[in-house]
Amino acid sequence: MIPVAFDYTAPSSVADAVSALGSDSEEIKVLAGGQSLIPVLRLRLAAPTLLVDIGRIPELRGITDEGDALVIGAMTTHAEVADSDLVKEHAGVLAKATEAVADPQVRHRGTLGGSLVHADPAGDLPAPILALDAELVIAGADGERTVPAANFFHDMFATAVGDREILTKVRIPKHTGWGAHYEKFTRVAQQWSIVAVAATVKVDGGSISAAKVALTNMGATPIRATGVEQALLGRAAAGDTVKQAASSAAEGTNPPTDTNGDASYRRHLANVLTGRAVLAAAAN
Amino acid sequence: MAQISIKVDGVEYADAVEPRTLLVHYLRDQVGKTGTVVGCDTSNCGSCTVHLDGTSVKSCTVLAVQADGHEVTTIEGLAKDGELHPMQQAFHENHALQCGFCTPGMVMQSIDLLRDNPSPTEEEVRHGLEGNLCRCTGYQNIVKAVLAAAESAPVRIGTAGGTL
């Protein structure tokens, strides 16, 4: 299929991008890596009159070490995030989840910022961003504002980023030395997550001293499994104790029912996968 | 219309395109590179895979305007002076195709795979080709061909200047 006709602009700075978004007369879509938007355009599920391509803005790319945090530009590709030694060392669960996104070709084009703003409930990156207590920097006509991940995801395909704003960067507090794992459950290759679990834990002397766990596709937005996090504290990082703590992962969730599974199946999956994710995280 | 300049298989092109033109349609319809095919049209099958600045992309999921100023290599740019690229040769020798429709994308992604990982295991080959579907299910020989190429020609694949 061929998308509807639209005008196209590729600004070279964030300021120019924000001003391009200011038009009242246009139906505007922001084009990041395009790996979700271009299929949506091809299927004619969206019919913008103007595409603002933020792919030619150098300041939106790259991964920098800012002392106690990593800062990742919104247009940094999945391949760059997954290959980054900085991300592997200080935000391991994001590196692991990013490796699980789609396939190699899509990871070469798709971007961290694009995935987060798209906010697909089955997308793999919102959960690790939530688990890592990241902050998201949003630019608009009035300058920049920072939103914690816990307040960023509003609903299915809806975030704190307004129509006239763009996400510019993601600031992730370093989780150096934390074990990390992303447990993604699918039936076939390159499928979206039926359910997935992002887990990162700190292990001291064989017991868990800190744990962060977030769930993918257990509701319209990613969900922190706070009950599990608390139940894991001080527990041995081993089989039955972790499984028992993980058995409350699905509490308070509202998973969808679709052709891949009904809500009760997803609740079961969430508990099992959380146990696996925490054990794997504790082991690395 | 938008003006774009793209190098395709070593040749510079300057063309006017509609912003909505997909890279694969530009390559096929305006440049004439019909070796790159459109399979699923939904970003799943990978048969339209080309290299954009040396890394693999699905050309049905890139706009031609996004490739402005960049370099594209298609399946048609691989053979040199009538000699097949080592990956094409490996596909030939291992009968890594049945109907052949997925082959251009399989070959392009396989080259990307070996650039990233010159000595992959069988499992890594299967994982690296996750974004390419063969509806004849001819995967066994495709995997065999990629492993054979890794064995026989790692130097040429790994050092061909970032485009091959």
XYZ file of N, CA, C and O in Angstrom, chain B residues 11-114:
416
model
N 26.227 4.256 -8.094
C 25.914 5.294 -9.086
C 25.075 6.390 -8.425
O 24.127 6.091 -7.690
N 25.425 7.649 -8.697
C 24.680 8.772 -8.118
C 23.392 9.027 -8.907
O 23.421 9.101 -10.142
N 22.296 9.185 -8.204
C 21.026 9.521 -8.838
C 20.482 10.798 -8.198
O 20.599 10.977 -6.981
N 19.905 11.684 -9.015
C 19.204 12.851 -8.506
C 17.806 12.818 -9.112
O 17.657 12.772 -10.331
N 16.801 12.764 -8.245
C 15.442 12.579 -8.740
C 14.447 13.389 -7.928
O 14.717 13.761 -6.784
N 13.292 13.624 -8.534
C 12.168 14.210 -7.810
C 11.244 13.073 -7.383
O 10.921 12.190 -8.185
N 10.865 13.072 -6.107
C 9.946 12.041 -5.605
C 8.855 12.699 -4.775
O 9.050 13.781 -4.213
N 7.707 12.041 -4.698
C 6.713 12.460 -3.719
C 7.239 12.077 -2.336
O 7.838 11.006 -2.186
N 6.986 12.899 -1.314
C 7.457 12.522 0.028
C 6.944 11.161 0.480
O 7.603 10.477 1.255
N 5.777 10.739 -0.005
C 5.223 9.467 0.448
C 5.847 8.258 -0.249
O 5.505 7.119 0.072
N 6.733 8.490 -1.199
C 7.330 7.372 -1.938
C 8.193 6.514 -1.021
O 9.107 7.012 -0.363
N 7.906 5.219 -0.990
C 8.728 4.305 -0.200
C 10.039 4.053 -0.932
O 10.081 4.029 -2.168
N 11.095 3.835 -0.156
C 12.401 3.597 -0.786
C 12.334 2.431 -1.771
O 12.904 2.496 -2.867
N 11.611 1.371 -1.413
C 11.569 0.209 -2.309
C 10.901 0.571 -3.639
O 11.329 0.111 -4.705
N 9.873 1.412 -3.597
C 9.216 1.810 -4.849
C 10.128 2.723 -5.666
O 10.161 2.639 -6.901
N 10.859 3.602 -4.976
C 11.829 4.443 -5.694
C 12.872 3.562 -6.390
O 13.174 3.747 -7.569
N 13.403 2.589 -5.656
C 14.449 1.731 -6.238
C 13.920 0.948 -7.431
O 14.581 0.850 -8.469
N 12.728 0.415 -7.305
C 12.185 -0.422 -8.379
C 11.685 0.404 -9.565
O 12.026 0.135 -10.713
N 10.881 1.438 -9.247
C 10.151 2.117 -10.314
C 10.943 3.254 -10.960
O 10.781 3.540 -12.143
N 11.789 3.944 -10.171
C 12.522 5.066 -10.759
C 13.956 4.691 -11.124
O 14.466 5.135 -12.135
N 14.612 3.907 -10.278
C 16.004 3.535 -10.570
C 16.060 2.238 -11.398
O 17.037 1.968 -12.073
N 14.996 1.445 -11.342
C 14.958 0.210 -12.137
C 15.603 -0.984 -11.470
O 15.908 -1.987 -12.119
N 15.802 -0.897 -10.150
C 16.440 -2.009 -9.426
C 15.368 -3.014 -9.003
O 15.015 -3.142 -7.819
N 14.855 -3.748 -9.978
C 13.754 -4.669 -9.690
C 14.216 -5.956 -9.013
O 13.399 -6.815 -8.676
N 15.529 -6.086 -8.813
C 16.024 -7.223 -8.027
C 15.542 -7.172 -6.597
O 15.400 -8.198 -5.931
N 15.287 -5.974 -6.093
C 14.733 -5.811 -4.747
C 13.219 -5.913 -4.852
O 12.609 -5.157 -5.599
N 12.629 -6.854 -4.122
C 11.207 -7.146 -4.311
C 10.367 -6.681 -3.115
O 10.885 -6.475 -2.021
N 9.076 -6.522 -3.373
C 8.117 -6.210 -2.319
C 7.382 -7.497 -1.985
O 6.752 -8.091 -2.862
N 7.497 -7.936 -0.737
C 6.838 -9.178 -0.366
C 5.549 -8.921 0.356
O 4.470 -8.919 -0.222
N 5.655 -8.655 1.663
C 4.458 -8.592 2.496
C 3.852 -7.206 2.544
O 2.671 -7.042 2.769
N 4.686 -6.178 2.369
C 4.225 -4.789 2.463
C 3.818 -4.398 3.884
O 3.152 -3.399 4.080
N 4.169 -5.204 4.876
C 3.844 -4.835 6.252
C 5.054 -4.944 7.174
O 4.916 -5.112 8.379
N 6.253 -4.878 6.624
C 7.504 -4.882 7.410
C 7.830 -6.217 8.051
O 8.714 -6.280 8.889
N 7.123 -7.268 7.681
C 7.387 -8.549 8.314
C 8.398 -9.408 7.560
O 9.226 -10.068 8.176
N 8.324 -9.433 6.228
C 8.948 -10.551 5.514
C 10.414 -10.342 5.184
O 11.141 -11.302 4.986
N 10.867 -9.096 5.071
C 12.285 -8.840 4.847
C 12.763 -9.031 3.419
O 13.950 -8.853 3.143
N 11.877 -9.348 2.487
C 12.354 -9.594 1.117
C 12.838 -8.313 0.444
O 13.584 -8.361 -0.531
N 12.439 -7.150 0.957
C 12.871 -5.867 0.386
C 14.149 -5.343 1.046
O 14.511 -4.183 0.843
N 14.847 -6.186 1.819
C 16.037 -5.722 2.554
C 17.134 -5.215 1.618
O 17.503 -5.892 0.651
N 17.617 -4.015 1.910
C 18.785 -3.447 1.217
C 19.725 -2.913 2.299
O 19.396 -2.919 3.482
N 20.899 -2.468 1.887
C 21.796 -1.818 2.849
C 21.705 -0.303 2.673
O 21.785 0.197 1.549
N 21.512 0.398 3.770
C 21.501 1.855 3.765
C 22.719 2.294 4.569
O 22.805 2.005 5.769
N 23.653 2.930 3.905
C 24.942 3.279 4.528
C 25.570 2.064 5.205
O 26.152 2.163 6.290
N 25.427 0.908 4.573
C 26.150 -0.276 5.031
C 25.441 -1.140 6.057
O 25.992 -2.156 6.470
N 24.232 -0.742 6.492
C 23.498 -1.638 7.392
C 22.144 -1.980 6.793
O 21.566 -1.201 6.034
N 21.635 -3.144 7.175
C 20.418 -3.641 6.542
C 19.176 -2.895 7.035
O 19.055 -2.591 8.225
N 18.285 -2.611 6.108
C 16.984 -2.011 6.435
C 15.933 -2.644 5.535
O 16.245 -3.196 4.477
N 14.678 -2.552 5.983
C 13.576 -2.992 5.139
C 13.136 -1.789 4.309
O 12.613 -0.811 4.856
N 13.368 -1.856 3.002
C 13.186 -0.654 2.184
C 11.719 -0.310 1.960
O 11.411 0.753 1.432
N 10.799 -1.184 2.413
C 9.380 -0.812 2.393
C 9.037 0.023 3.618
O 7.913 0.507 3.740
N 9.975 0.173 4.543
C 9.700 0.890 5.784
C 10.689 2.046 5.955
O 11.048 2.441 7.059
N 11.130 2.558 4.821
C 11.956 3.771 4.770
C 11.365 4.611 3.638
O 11.024 4.071 2.584
N 11.238 5.909 3.869
C 10.799 6.790 2.788
C 12.008 7.154 1.931
O 13.124 7.323 2.460
N 11.782 7.323 0.641
C 12.898 7.714 -0.232
C 13.526 9.019 0.257
O 14.751 9.174 0.212
N 12.708 9.944 0.757
C 13.272 11.227 1.220
C 14.193 11.029 2.425
O 15.118 11.819 2.643
N 13.954 9.974 3.218
C 14.847 9.719 4.360
C 16.223 9.242 3.884
O 17.203 9.353 4.626
N 16.284 8.698 2.680
C 17.561 8.190 2.157
C 18.317 9.269 1.381
O 19.412 9.016 0.870
N 17.741 10.472 1.304
C 18.401 11.576 0.595
C 19.792 11.819 1.187
O 19.936 11.959 2.405
N 20.809 11.836 0.327
C 22.171 12.087 0.797
C 22.878 10.831 1.291
O 24.016 10.915 1.754
N 22.214 9.708 1.189
C 22.796 8.467 1.700
C 23.092 7.486 0.562
O 22.827 7.774 -0.605
N 23.636 6.327 0.955
C 24.076 5.344 -0.019
C 23.326 4.025 0.179
O 23.241 3.516 1.303
N 22.809 3.511 -0.931
C 22.039 2.262 -0.878
C 22.762 1.188 -1.690
O 23.263 1.463 -2.780
N 22.826 -0.020 -1.147
C 23.302 -1.165 -1.924
C 22.164 -2.165 -2.026
O 21.565 -2.546 -1.013
N 21.855 -2.582 -3.247
C 20.809 -3.586 -3.457
C 21.467 -4.903 -3.866
O 22.676 -4.963 -4.111
N 20.645 -5.918 -4.000
C 21.141 -7.220 -4.464
C 21.862 -7.082 -5.817
O 22.793 -7.821 -6.105
N 21.449 -6.090 -6.611
C 22.046 -5.928 -7.938
C 23.447 -5.334 -7.887
O 24.167 -5.343 -8.895
N 23.825 -4.813 -6.722
C 25.147 -4.203 -6.608
C 26.199 -5.128 -6.034
O 27.327 -4.701 -5.780
N 25.849 -6.390 -5.826
C 26.777 -7.288 -5.133
C 27.818 -7.924 -6.059
O 29.001 -7.968 -5.739
N 27.371 -8.449 -7.185
C 28.304 -9.130 -8.089
C 29.260 -8.107 -8.705
O 28.867 -6.981 -9.021
N 30.509 -8.488 -8.830
C 31.515 -7.597 -9.424
C 32.119 -8.261 -10.656
O 32.620 -9.390 -10.562
N 32.080 -7.564 -11.797
C 32.679 -8.068 -13.035
C 32.221 -9.493 -13.345
O 33.031 -10.363 -13.690
N 30.934 -9.721 -13.159
C 30.388 -11.032 -13.496
C 30.636 -12.110 -12.467
O 30.237 -13.257 -12.645
N 31.306 -11.740 -11.371
C 31.589 -12.741 -10.333
C 30.646 -12.531 -9.160
O 30.531 -11.416 -8.638
N 29.986 -13.608 -8.782
C 29.031 -13.495 -7.682
C 29.728 -13.093 -6.385
O 30.890 -13.454 -6.147
N 29.000 -12.363 -5.550
C 29.453 -12.096 -4.185
C 29.548 -13.443 -3.452
O 28.759 -14.361 -3.734
N 30.492 -13.587 -2.512
C 30.633 -14.878 -1.816
C 29.323 -15.369 -1.196
O 29.086 -16.584 -1.139
N 28.483 -14.454 -0.743
C 27.218 -14.910 -0.158
C 26.291 -15.442 -1.251
O 25.613 -16.459 -1.059
N 26.249 -14.766 -2.399
C 25.446 -15.285 -3.514
C 25.969 -16.660 -3.937
O 25.195 -17.581 -4.202
N 27.297 -16.784 -3.996
C 27.911 -18.052 -4.389
C 27.537 -19.162 -3.399
O 27.200 -20.280 -3.799
N 27.551 -18.807 -2.119
C 27.212 -19.801 -1.086
C 25.749 -20.220 -1.196
O 25.416 -21.401 -1.042
N 24.855 -19.273 -1.489
C 23.446 -19.616 -1.690
C 23.307 -20.549 -2.905
O 22.547 -21.514 -2.877
N 24.066 -20.239 -3.963
C 24.036 -21.048 -5.178
C 24.503 -22.478 -4.875
O 23.832 -23.454 -5.223
N 25.636 -22.587 -4.206
C 26.238 -23.899 -3.982
C 25.438 -24.764 -3.004
O 25.467 -25.984 -3.077
N 24.732 -24.103 -2.096
C 23.991 -24.864 -1.073
C 22.502 -24.979 -1.390
O 21.719 -25.370 -0.539
N 22.137 -24.586 -2.594
C 20.731 -24.612 -2.993
C 19.850 -23.952 -1.917
O 18.894 -24.537 -1.429
N 20.220 -22.714 -1.577
C 19.557 -22.022 -0.471
C 18.328 -21.256 -0.960
O 18.074 -20.137 -0.520
N 17.622 -21.838 -1.889
C 16.397 -21.191 -2.343
C 15.489 -22.239 -2.965
O 15.959 -23.255 -3.465
N 14.194 -21.950 -2.887
C 13.255 -22.811 -3.602
C 12.578 -21.955 -4.669
O 13.004 -21.932 -5.808
N 11.582 -21.121 -4.291
C 10.989 -20.261 -5.329
C 11.866 -19.060 -5.635
O 11.780 -18.464 -6.694
N 12.705 -18.644 -4.671
C 13.642 -17.553 -4.919
C 13.150 -16.171 -4.549
O 13.913 -15.205 -4.621
N 11.882 -16.045 -4.150
C 11.356 -14.693 -3.917
C 12.021 -14.007 -2.730
O 12.302 -12.817 -2.763
N 12.287 -14.766 -1.661
C 12.879 -14.157 -0.469
C 14.379 -13.954 -0.611
O 15.012 -13.324 0.245
N 14.968 -14.536 -1.672
C 16.429 -14.627 -1.772
C 17.144 -13.273 -1.740
O 18.149 -13.133 -1.035
N 16.677 -12.252 -2.484
C 17.411 -10.978 -2.420
C 17.523 -10.438 -0.991
O 18.605 -9.996 -0.577
N 16.435 -10.520 -0.244
C 16.462 -10.038 1.134
C 17.292 -10.931 2.039
O 18.022 -10.455 2.905
N 17.186 -12.252 1.817
C 17.973 -13.196 2.621
C 19.468 -12.944 2.433
O 20.248 -12.943 3.394
N 19.872 -12.747 1.174
C 21.297 -12.531 0.892
C 21.763 -11.224 1.540
O 22.824 -11.188 2.201
N 20.976 -10.161 1.393
C 21.398 -8.866 1.951
C 21.482 -8.933 3.477
O 22.416 -8.419 4.088
N 20.505 -9.589 4.115
C 20.542 -9.680 5.576
C 21.665 -10.610 6.035
O 22.305 -10.365 7.063
N 21.943 -11.641 5.259
C 23.019 -12.572 5.632
C 24.374 -11.872 5.610
O 25.240 -12.135 6.454
N 24.557 -10.975 4.646
C 25.825 -10.225 4.595
C 25.930 -9.310 5.818
O 26.980 -9.226 6.461
N 24.827 -8.657 6.160
C 24.820 -7.794 7.351
C 25.137 -8.621 8.600
O 25.914 -8.201 9.469
N 24.546 -9.788 8.655
C 24.742 -10.678 9.805
C 26.225 -11.016 9.983
O 26.774 -10.931 11.088
N 26.901 -11.371 8.879
C 28.315 -11.753 8.995
C 29.201 -10.547 9.274
O 30.260 -10.683 9.889
